[in-house]
PDB file of C-alpha atoms and ligand atoms in Angstrom:
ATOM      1  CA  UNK C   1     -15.175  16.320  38.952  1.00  0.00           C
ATOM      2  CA  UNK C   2     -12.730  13.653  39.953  1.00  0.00           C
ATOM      3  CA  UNK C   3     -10.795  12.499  43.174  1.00  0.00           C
ATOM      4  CA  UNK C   4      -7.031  13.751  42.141  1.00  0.00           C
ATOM      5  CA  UNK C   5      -5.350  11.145  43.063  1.00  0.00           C
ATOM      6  CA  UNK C   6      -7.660   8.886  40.932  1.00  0.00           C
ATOM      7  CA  UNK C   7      -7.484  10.885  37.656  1.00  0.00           C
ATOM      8  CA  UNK C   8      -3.622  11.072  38.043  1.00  0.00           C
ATOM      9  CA  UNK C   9      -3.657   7.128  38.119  1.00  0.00           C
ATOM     10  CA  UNK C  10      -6.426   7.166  35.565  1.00  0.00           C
ATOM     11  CA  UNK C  11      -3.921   8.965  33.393  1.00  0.00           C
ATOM     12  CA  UNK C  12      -0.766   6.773  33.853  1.00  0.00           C
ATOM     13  CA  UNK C  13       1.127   9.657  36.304  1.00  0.00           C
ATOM     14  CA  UNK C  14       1.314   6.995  39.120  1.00  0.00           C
ATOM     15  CA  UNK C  15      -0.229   5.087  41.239  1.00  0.00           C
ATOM     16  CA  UNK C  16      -2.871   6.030  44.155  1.00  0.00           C
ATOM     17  CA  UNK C  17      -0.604   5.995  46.503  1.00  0.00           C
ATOM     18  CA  UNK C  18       1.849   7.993  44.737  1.00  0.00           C
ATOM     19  CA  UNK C  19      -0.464  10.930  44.230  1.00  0.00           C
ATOM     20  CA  UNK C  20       0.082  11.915  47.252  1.00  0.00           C
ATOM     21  CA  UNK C  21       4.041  12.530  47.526  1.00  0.00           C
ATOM     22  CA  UNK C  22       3.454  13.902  44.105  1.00  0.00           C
ATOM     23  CA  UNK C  23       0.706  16.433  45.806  1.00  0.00           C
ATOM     24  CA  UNK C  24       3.356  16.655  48.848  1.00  0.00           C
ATOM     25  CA  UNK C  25       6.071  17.647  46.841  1.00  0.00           C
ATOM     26  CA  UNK C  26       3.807  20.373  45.524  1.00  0.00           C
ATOM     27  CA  UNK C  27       3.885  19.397  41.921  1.00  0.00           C
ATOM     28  CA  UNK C  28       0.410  19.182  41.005  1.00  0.00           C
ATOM     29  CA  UNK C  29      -1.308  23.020  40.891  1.00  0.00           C
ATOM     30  CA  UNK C  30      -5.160  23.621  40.454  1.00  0.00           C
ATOM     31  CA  UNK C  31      -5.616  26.689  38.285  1.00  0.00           C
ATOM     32  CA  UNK C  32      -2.197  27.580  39.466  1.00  0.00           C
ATOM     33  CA  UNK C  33      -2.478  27.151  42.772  1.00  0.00           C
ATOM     34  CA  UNK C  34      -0.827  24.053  44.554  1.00  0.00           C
ATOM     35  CA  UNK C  35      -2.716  21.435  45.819  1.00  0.00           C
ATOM     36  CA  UNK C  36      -3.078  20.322  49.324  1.00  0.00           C
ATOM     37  CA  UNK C  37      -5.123  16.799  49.350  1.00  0.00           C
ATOM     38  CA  UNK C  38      -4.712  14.308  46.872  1.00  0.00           C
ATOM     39  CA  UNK C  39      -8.525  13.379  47.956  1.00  0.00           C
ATOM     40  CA  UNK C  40      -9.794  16.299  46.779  1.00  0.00           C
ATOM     41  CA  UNK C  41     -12.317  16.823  43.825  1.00  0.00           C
ATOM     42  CA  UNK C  42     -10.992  18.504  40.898  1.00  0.00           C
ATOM     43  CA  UNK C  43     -11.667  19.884  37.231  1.00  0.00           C
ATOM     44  CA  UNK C  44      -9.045  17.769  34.868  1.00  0.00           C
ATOM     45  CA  UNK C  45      -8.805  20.509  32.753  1.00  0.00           C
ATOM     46  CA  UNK C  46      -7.081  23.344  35.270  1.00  0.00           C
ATOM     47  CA  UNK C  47      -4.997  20.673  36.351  1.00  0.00           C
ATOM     48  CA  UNK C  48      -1.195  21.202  35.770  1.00  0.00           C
ATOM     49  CA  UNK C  49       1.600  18.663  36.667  1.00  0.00           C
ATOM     50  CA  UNK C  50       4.990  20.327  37.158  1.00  0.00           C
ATOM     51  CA  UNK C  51       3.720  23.020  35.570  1.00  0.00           C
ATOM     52  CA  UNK C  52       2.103  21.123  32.342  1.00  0.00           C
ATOM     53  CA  UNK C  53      -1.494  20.536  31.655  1.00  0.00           C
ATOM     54  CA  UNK C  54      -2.622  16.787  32.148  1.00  0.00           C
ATOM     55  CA  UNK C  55      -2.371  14.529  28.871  1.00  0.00           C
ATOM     56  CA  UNK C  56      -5.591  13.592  27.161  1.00  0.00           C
ATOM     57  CA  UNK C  57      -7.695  13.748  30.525  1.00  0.00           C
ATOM     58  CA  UNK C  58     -10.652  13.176  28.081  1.00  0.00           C
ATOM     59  CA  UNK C  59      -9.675  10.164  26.296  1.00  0.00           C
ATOM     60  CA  UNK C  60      -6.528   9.313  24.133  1.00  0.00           C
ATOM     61  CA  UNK C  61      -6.316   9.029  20.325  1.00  0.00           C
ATOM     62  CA  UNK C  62      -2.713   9.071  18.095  1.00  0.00           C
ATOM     63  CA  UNK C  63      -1.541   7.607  15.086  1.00  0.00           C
ATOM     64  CA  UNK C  64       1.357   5.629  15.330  1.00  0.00           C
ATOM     65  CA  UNK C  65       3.409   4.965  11.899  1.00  0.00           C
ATOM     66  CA  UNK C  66       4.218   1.436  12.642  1.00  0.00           C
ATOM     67  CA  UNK C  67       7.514   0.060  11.128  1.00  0.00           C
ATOM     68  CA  UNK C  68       7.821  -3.559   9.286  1.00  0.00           C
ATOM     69  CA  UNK C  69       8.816  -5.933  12.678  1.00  0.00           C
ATOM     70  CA  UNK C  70       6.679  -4.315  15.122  1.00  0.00           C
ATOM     71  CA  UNK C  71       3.241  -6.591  16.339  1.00  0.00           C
ATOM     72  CA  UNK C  72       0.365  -5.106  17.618  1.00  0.00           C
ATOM     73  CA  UNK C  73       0.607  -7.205  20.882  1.00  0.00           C
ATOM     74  CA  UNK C  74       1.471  -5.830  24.588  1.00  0.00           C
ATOM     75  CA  UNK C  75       3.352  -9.641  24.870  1.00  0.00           C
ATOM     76  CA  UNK C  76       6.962  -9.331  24.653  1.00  0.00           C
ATOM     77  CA  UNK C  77       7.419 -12.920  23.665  1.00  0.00           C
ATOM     78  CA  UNK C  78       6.193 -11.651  19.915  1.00  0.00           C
ATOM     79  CA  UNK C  79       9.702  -9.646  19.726  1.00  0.00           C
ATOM     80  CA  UNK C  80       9.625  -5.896  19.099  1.00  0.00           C
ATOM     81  CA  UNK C  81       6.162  -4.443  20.157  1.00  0.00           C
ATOM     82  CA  UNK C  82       4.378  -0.973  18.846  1.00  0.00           C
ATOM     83  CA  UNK C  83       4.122  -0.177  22.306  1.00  0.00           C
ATOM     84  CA  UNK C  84       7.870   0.415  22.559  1.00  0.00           C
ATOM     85  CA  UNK C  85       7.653   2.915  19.963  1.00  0.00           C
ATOM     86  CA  UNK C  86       4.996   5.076  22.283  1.00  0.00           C
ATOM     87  CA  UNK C  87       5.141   6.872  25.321  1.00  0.00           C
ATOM     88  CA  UNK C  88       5.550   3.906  28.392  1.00  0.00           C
ATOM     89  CA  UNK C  89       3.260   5.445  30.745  1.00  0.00           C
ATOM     90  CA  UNK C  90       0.378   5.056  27.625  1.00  0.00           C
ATOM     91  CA  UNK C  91      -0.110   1.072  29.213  1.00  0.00           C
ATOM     92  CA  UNK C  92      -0.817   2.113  32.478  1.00  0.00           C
ATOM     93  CA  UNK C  93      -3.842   4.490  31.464  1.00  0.00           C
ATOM     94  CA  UNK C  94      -6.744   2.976  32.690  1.00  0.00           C
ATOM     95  CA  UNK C  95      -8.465   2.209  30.657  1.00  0.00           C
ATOM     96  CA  UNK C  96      -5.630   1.281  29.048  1.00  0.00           C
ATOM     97  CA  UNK C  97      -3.853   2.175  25.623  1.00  0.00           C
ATOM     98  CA  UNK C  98      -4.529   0.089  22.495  1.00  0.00           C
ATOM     99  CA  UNK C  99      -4.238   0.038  18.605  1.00  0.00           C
ATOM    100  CA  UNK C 100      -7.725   0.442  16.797  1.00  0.00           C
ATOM    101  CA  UNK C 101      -7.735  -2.787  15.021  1.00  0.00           C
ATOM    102  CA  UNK C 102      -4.401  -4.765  14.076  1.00  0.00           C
ATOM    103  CA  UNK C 103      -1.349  -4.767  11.285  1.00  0.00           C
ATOM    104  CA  UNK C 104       0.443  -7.591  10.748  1.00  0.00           C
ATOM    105  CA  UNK C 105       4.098  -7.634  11.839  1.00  0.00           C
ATOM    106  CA  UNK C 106       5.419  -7.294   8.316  1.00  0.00           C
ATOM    107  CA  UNK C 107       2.930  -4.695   7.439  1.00  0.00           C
ATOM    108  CA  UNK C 108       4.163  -0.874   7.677  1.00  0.00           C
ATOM    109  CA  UNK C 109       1.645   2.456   8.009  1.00  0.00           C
ATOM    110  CA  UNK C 110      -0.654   3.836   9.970  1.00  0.00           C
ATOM    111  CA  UNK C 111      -2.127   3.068  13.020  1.00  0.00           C
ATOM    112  CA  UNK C 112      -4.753   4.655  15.374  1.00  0.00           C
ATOM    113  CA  UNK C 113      -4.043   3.803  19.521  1.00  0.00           C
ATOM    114  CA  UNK C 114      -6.580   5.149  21.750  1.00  0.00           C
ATOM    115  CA  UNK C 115      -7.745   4.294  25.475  1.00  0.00           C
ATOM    116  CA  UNK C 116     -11.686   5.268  24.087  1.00  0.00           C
ATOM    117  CA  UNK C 117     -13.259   1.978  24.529  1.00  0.00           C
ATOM    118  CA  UNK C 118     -16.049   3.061  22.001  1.00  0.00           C
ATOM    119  CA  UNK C 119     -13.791   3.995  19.221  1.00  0.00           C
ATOM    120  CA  UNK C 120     -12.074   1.014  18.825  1.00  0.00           C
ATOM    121  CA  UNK C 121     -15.642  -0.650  18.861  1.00  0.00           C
ATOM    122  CA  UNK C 122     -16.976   1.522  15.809  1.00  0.00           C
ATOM    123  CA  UNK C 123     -14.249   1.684  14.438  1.00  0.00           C
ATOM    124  CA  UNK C 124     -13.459  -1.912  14.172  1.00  0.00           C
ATOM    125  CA  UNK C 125     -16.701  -3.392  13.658  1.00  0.00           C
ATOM    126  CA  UNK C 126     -17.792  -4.907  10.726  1.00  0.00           C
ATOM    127  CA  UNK C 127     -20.461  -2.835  10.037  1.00  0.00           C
ATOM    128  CA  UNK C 128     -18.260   0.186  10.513  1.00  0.00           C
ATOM    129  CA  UNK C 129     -18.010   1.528   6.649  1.00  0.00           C
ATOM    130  CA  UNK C 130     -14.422   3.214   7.390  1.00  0.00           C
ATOM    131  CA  UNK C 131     -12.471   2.965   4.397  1.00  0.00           C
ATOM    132  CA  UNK C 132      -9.038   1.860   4.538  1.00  0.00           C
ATOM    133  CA  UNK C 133      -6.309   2.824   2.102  1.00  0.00           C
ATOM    134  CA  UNK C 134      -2.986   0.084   1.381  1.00  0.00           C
ATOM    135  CA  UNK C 135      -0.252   0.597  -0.752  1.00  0.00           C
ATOM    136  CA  UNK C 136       0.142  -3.366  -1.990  1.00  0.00           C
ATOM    137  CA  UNK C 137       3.624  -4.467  -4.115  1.00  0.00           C
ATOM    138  CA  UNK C 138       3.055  -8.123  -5.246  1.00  0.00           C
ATOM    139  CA  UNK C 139       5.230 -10.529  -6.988  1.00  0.00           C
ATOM    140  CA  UNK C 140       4.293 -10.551 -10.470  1.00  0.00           C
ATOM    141  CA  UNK C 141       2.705  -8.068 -12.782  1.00  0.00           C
ATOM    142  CA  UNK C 142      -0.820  -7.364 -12.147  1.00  0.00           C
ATOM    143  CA  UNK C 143      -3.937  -7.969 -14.493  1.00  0.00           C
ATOM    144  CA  UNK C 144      -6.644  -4.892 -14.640  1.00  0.00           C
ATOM    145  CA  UNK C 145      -8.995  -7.999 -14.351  1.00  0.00           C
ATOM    146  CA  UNK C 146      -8.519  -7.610 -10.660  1.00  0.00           C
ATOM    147  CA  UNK C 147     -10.265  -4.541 -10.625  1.00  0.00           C
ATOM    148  CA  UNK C 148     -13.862  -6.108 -11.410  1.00  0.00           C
ATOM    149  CA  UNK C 149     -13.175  -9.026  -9.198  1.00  0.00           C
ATOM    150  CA  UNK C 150     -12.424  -6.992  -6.253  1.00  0.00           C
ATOM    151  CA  UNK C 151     -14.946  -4.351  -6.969  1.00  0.00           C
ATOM    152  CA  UNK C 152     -17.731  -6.923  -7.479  1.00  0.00           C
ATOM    153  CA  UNK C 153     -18.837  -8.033  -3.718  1.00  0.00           C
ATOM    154  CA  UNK C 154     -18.638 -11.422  -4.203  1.00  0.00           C
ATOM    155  CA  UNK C 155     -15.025 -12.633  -3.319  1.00  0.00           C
ATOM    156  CA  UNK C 156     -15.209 -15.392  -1.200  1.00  0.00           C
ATOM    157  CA  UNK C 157     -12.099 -16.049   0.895  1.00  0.00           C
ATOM    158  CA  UNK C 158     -11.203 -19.687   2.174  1.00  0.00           C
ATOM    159  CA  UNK C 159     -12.192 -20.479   4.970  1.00  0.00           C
ATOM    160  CA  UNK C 160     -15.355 -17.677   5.317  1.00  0.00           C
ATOM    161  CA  UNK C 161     -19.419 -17.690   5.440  1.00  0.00           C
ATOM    162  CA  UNK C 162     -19.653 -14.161   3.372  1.00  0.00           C
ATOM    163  CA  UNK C 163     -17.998 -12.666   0.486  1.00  0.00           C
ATOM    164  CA  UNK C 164     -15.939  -9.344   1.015  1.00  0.00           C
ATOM    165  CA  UNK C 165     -17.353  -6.684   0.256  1.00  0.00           C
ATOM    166  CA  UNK C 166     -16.779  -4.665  -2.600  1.00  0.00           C
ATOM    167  CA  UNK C 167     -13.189  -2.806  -3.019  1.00  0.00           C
ATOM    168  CA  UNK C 168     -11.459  -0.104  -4.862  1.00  0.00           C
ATOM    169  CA  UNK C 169      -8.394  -1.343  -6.563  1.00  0.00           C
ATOM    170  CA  UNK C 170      -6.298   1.213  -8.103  1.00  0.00           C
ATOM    171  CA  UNK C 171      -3.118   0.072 -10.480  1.00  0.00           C
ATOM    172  CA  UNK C 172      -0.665   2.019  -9.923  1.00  0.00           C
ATOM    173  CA  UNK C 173       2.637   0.320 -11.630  1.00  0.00           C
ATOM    174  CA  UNK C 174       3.101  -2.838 -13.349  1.00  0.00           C
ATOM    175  CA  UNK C 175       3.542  -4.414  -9.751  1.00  0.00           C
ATOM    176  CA  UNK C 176       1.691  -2.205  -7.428  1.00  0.00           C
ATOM    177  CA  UNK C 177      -1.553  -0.749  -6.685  1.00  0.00           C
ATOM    178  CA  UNK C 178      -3.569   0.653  -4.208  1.00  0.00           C
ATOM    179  CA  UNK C 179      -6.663  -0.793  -2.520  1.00  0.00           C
ATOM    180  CA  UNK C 180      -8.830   0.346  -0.311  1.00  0.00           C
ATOM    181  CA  UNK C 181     -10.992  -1.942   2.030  1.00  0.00           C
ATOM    182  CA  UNK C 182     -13.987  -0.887   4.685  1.00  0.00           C
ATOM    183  CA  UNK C 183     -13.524  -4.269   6.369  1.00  0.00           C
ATOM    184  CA  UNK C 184     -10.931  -5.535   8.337  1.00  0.00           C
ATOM    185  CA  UNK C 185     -10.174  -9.272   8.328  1.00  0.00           C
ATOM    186  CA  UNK C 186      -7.819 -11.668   9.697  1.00  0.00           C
ATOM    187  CA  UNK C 187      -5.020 -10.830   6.861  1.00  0.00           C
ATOM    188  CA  UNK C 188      -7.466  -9.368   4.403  1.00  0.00           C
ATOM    189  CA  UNK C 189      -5.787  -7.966   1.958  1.00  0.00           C
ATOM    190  CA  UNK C 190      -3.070 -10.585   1.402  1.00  0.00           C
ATOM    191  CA  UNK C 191      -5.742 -12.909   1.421  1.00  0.00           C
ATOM    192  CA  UNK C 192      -7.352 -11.470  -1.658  1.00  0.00           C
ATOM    193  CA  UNK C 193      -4.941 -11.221  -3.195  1.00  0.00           C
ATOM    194  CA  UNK C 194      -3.457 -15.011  -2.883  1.00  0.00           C
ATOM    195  CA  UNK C 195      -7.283 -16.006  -3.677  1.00  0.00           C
ATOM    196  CA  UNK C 196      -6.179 -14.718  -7.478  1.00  0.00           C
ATOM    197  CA  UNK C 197      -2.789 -15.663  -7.137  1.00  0.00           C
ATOM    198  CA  UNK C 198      -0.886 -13.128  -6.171  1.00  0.00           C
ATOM    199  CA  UNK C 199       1.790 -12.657  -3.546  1.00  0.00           C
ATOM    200  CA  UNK C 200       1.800  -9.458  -1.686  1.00  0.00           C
ATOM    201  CA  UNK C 201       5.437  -8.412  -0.643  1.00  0.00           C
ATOM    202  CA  UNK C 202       4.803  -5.591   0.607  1.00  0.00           C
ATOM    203  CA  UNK C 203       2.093  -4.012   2.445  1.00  0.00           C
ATOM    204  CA  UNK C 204       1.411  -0.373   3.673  1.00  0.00           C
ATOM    205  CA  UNK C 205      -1.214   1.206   5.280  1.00  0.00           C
ATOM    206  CA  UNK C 206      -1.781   4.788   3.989  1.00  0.00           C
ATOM    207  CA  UNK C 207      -4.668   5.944   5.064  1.00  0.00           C
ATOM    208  CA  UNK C 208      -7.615   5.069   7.846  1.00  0.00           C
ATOM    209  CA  UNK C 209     -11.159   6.967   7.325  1.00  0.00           C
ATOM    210  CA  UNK C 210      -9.995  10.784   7.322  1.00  0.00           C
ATOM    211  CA  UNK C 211      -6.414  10.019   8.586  1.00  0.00           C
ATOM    212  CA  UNK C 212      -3.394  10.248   6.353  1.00  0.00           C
ATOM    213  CA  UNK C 213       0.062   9.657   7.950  1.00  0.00           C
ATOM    214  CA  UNK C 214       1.093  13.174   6.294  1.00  0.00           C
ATOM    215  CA  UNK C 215       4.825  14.137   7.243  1.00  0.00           C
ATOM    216  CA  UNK C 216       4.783  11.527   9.931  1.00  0.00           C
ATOM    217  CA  UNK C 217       8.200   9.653  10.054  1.00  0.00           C
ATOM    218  CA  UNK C 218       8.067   5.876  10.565  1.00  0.00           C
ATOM    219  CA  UNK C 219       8.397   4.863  13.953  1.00  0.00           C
ATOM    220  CA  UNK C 220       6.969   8.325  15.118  1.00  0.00           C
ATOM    221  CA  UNK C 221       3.327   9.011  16.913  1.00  0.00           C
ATOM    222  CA  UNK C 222       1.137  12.100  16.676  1.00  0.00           C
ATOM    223  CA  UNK C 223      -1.615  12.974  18.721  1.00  0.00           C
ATOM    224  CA  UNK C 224      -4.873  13.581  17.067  1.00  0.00           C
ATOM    225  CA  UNK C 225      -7.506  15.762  18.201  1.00  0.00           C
ATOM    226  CA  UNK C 226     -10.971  14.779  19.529  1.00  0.00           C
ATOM    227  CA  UNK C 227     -13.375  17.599  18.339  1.00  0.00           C
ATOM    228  CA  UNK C 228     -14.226  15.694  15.025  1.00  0.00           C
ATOM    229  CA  UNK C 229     -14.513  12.338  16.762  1.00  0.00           C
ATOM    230  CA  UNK C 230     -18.007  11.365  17.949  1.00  0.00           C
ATOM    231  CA  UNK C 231     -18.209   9.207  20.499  1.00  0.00           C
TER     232      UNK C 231
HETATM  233  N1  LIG M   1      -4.569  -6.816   5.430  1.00  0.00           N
HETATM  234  C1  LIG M   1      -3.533  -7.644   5.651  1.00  0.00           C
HETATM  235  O1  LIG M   1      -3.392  -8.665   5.006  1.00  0.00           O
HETATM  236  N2  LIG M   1      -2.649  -7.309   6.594  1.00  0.00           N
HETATM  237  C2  LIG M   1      -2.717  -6.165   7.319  1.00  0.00           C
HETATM  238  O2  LIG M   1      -1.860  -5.903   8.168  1.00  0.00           O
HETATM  239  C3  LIG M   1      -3.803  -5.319   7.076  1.00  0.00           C
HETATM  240  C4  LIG M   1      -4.726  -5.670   6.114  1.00  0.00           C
END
């Protein structure tokens, strides 16, 4: 149980303070019944705001399917931002809003954003073993060789201590392929491929661990649910 007025600022609804003209006003109903105090104690879950239940009062997680120009930065300076593309009030969560991990700005596909703090740590560490799914174009036809040399677990990128470990590269056109990573380095995946030569173009992600973008448009979010996700 948690002070109302706390939760609704917890959530991104509004501040503190404004909890209480929101609980003057009358909008905010506790198992259907308005509520007096913005002090009081309540259970999140019978907790209705103008008549809707309270967003993700147990923790936050969406995929986003981020567009080519978009960086995964709250700074403005860095041009257009993923977190114009989701809802404004997702920032002021506290804690607040973030992407799981990063894309580049001229990478395209999908992203996970949660406020779960210990999420973004398993699922971002590098001992996590989440396999990650990207649809790579490159500039010049590719060899099969590739396969063996990313499969192998000993590509060394410039630059790092260890070798990456081993990935699944799938050709899928003369040009194209798909590869699937479980780590997540700076620029990984163009960076393996320049260490052989290649130039990606383009770079999508298409899946992350069980998550698929399905019939998700680009630039469009979808909330995911929490019951498989242990925290
Ligand atoms: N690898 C990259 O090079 N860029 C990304 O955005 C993701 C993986």
């Amino acid at each position: 149980m948690r002070r109302l007025d706390q939760l609704l600022s917890a959530l991104g609804y509004c501040s503190r303070r404004e909890a209480m003209a929101f609980v003057k006003e009358g909008r905010v109903k506790l198992g259907g019944v308005v509520v007096k105090r913005s002090d009081q104690r309540v259970d999140s879950a019978l907790i209705t705001v103008d008549d809707e239940p309270l967003e993700a009062p147990d923790g936050l997680l969406a995929m986003l399917y981020k567009p080519v120009g978009y960086s995964c930065t709250h700074s403005e300076e860095e041009g257009q931002n993923i977190y114009e593309l989701l809802p404004a009030h997702w920032p002021d969560r506290n804690p607040a809003v973030t992407s799981v991990g990063r894309l580049d700005k001229d990478t395209s596909g999908l992203l996970l954003v949660t406020d779960i703090g210990s999420l973004v740590h398993r699922y971002t560490s590098p001992k996590s073993d989440i396999e990650k799914t990207y649809l790579v174009e490159v500039d010049r036809e590719l060899d099969p060789t590739l396969i063996d040399i990313f499969a192998k677990g000993d590509l060394m990128l410039r630059s790092e201590e260890k070798p990456c470990l081993p990935a699944k590269l799938e050709i899928v056109s003369s040009q194209s392929a798909r590869l699937t990573i479980t780590e997540g380095r700076y620029h990984q995946v163009r960076r393996m491929f320049a260490s052989q030569g290649w130039r990606v173009e383009n770079l999508h992600r298409e899946r992350f661990g069980p998550y698929v973008l399905g019939d998700l448009a680009e630039g469009e979010w979808q909330m995911l649910s929490l019951e498989q996700v242990a925290r």
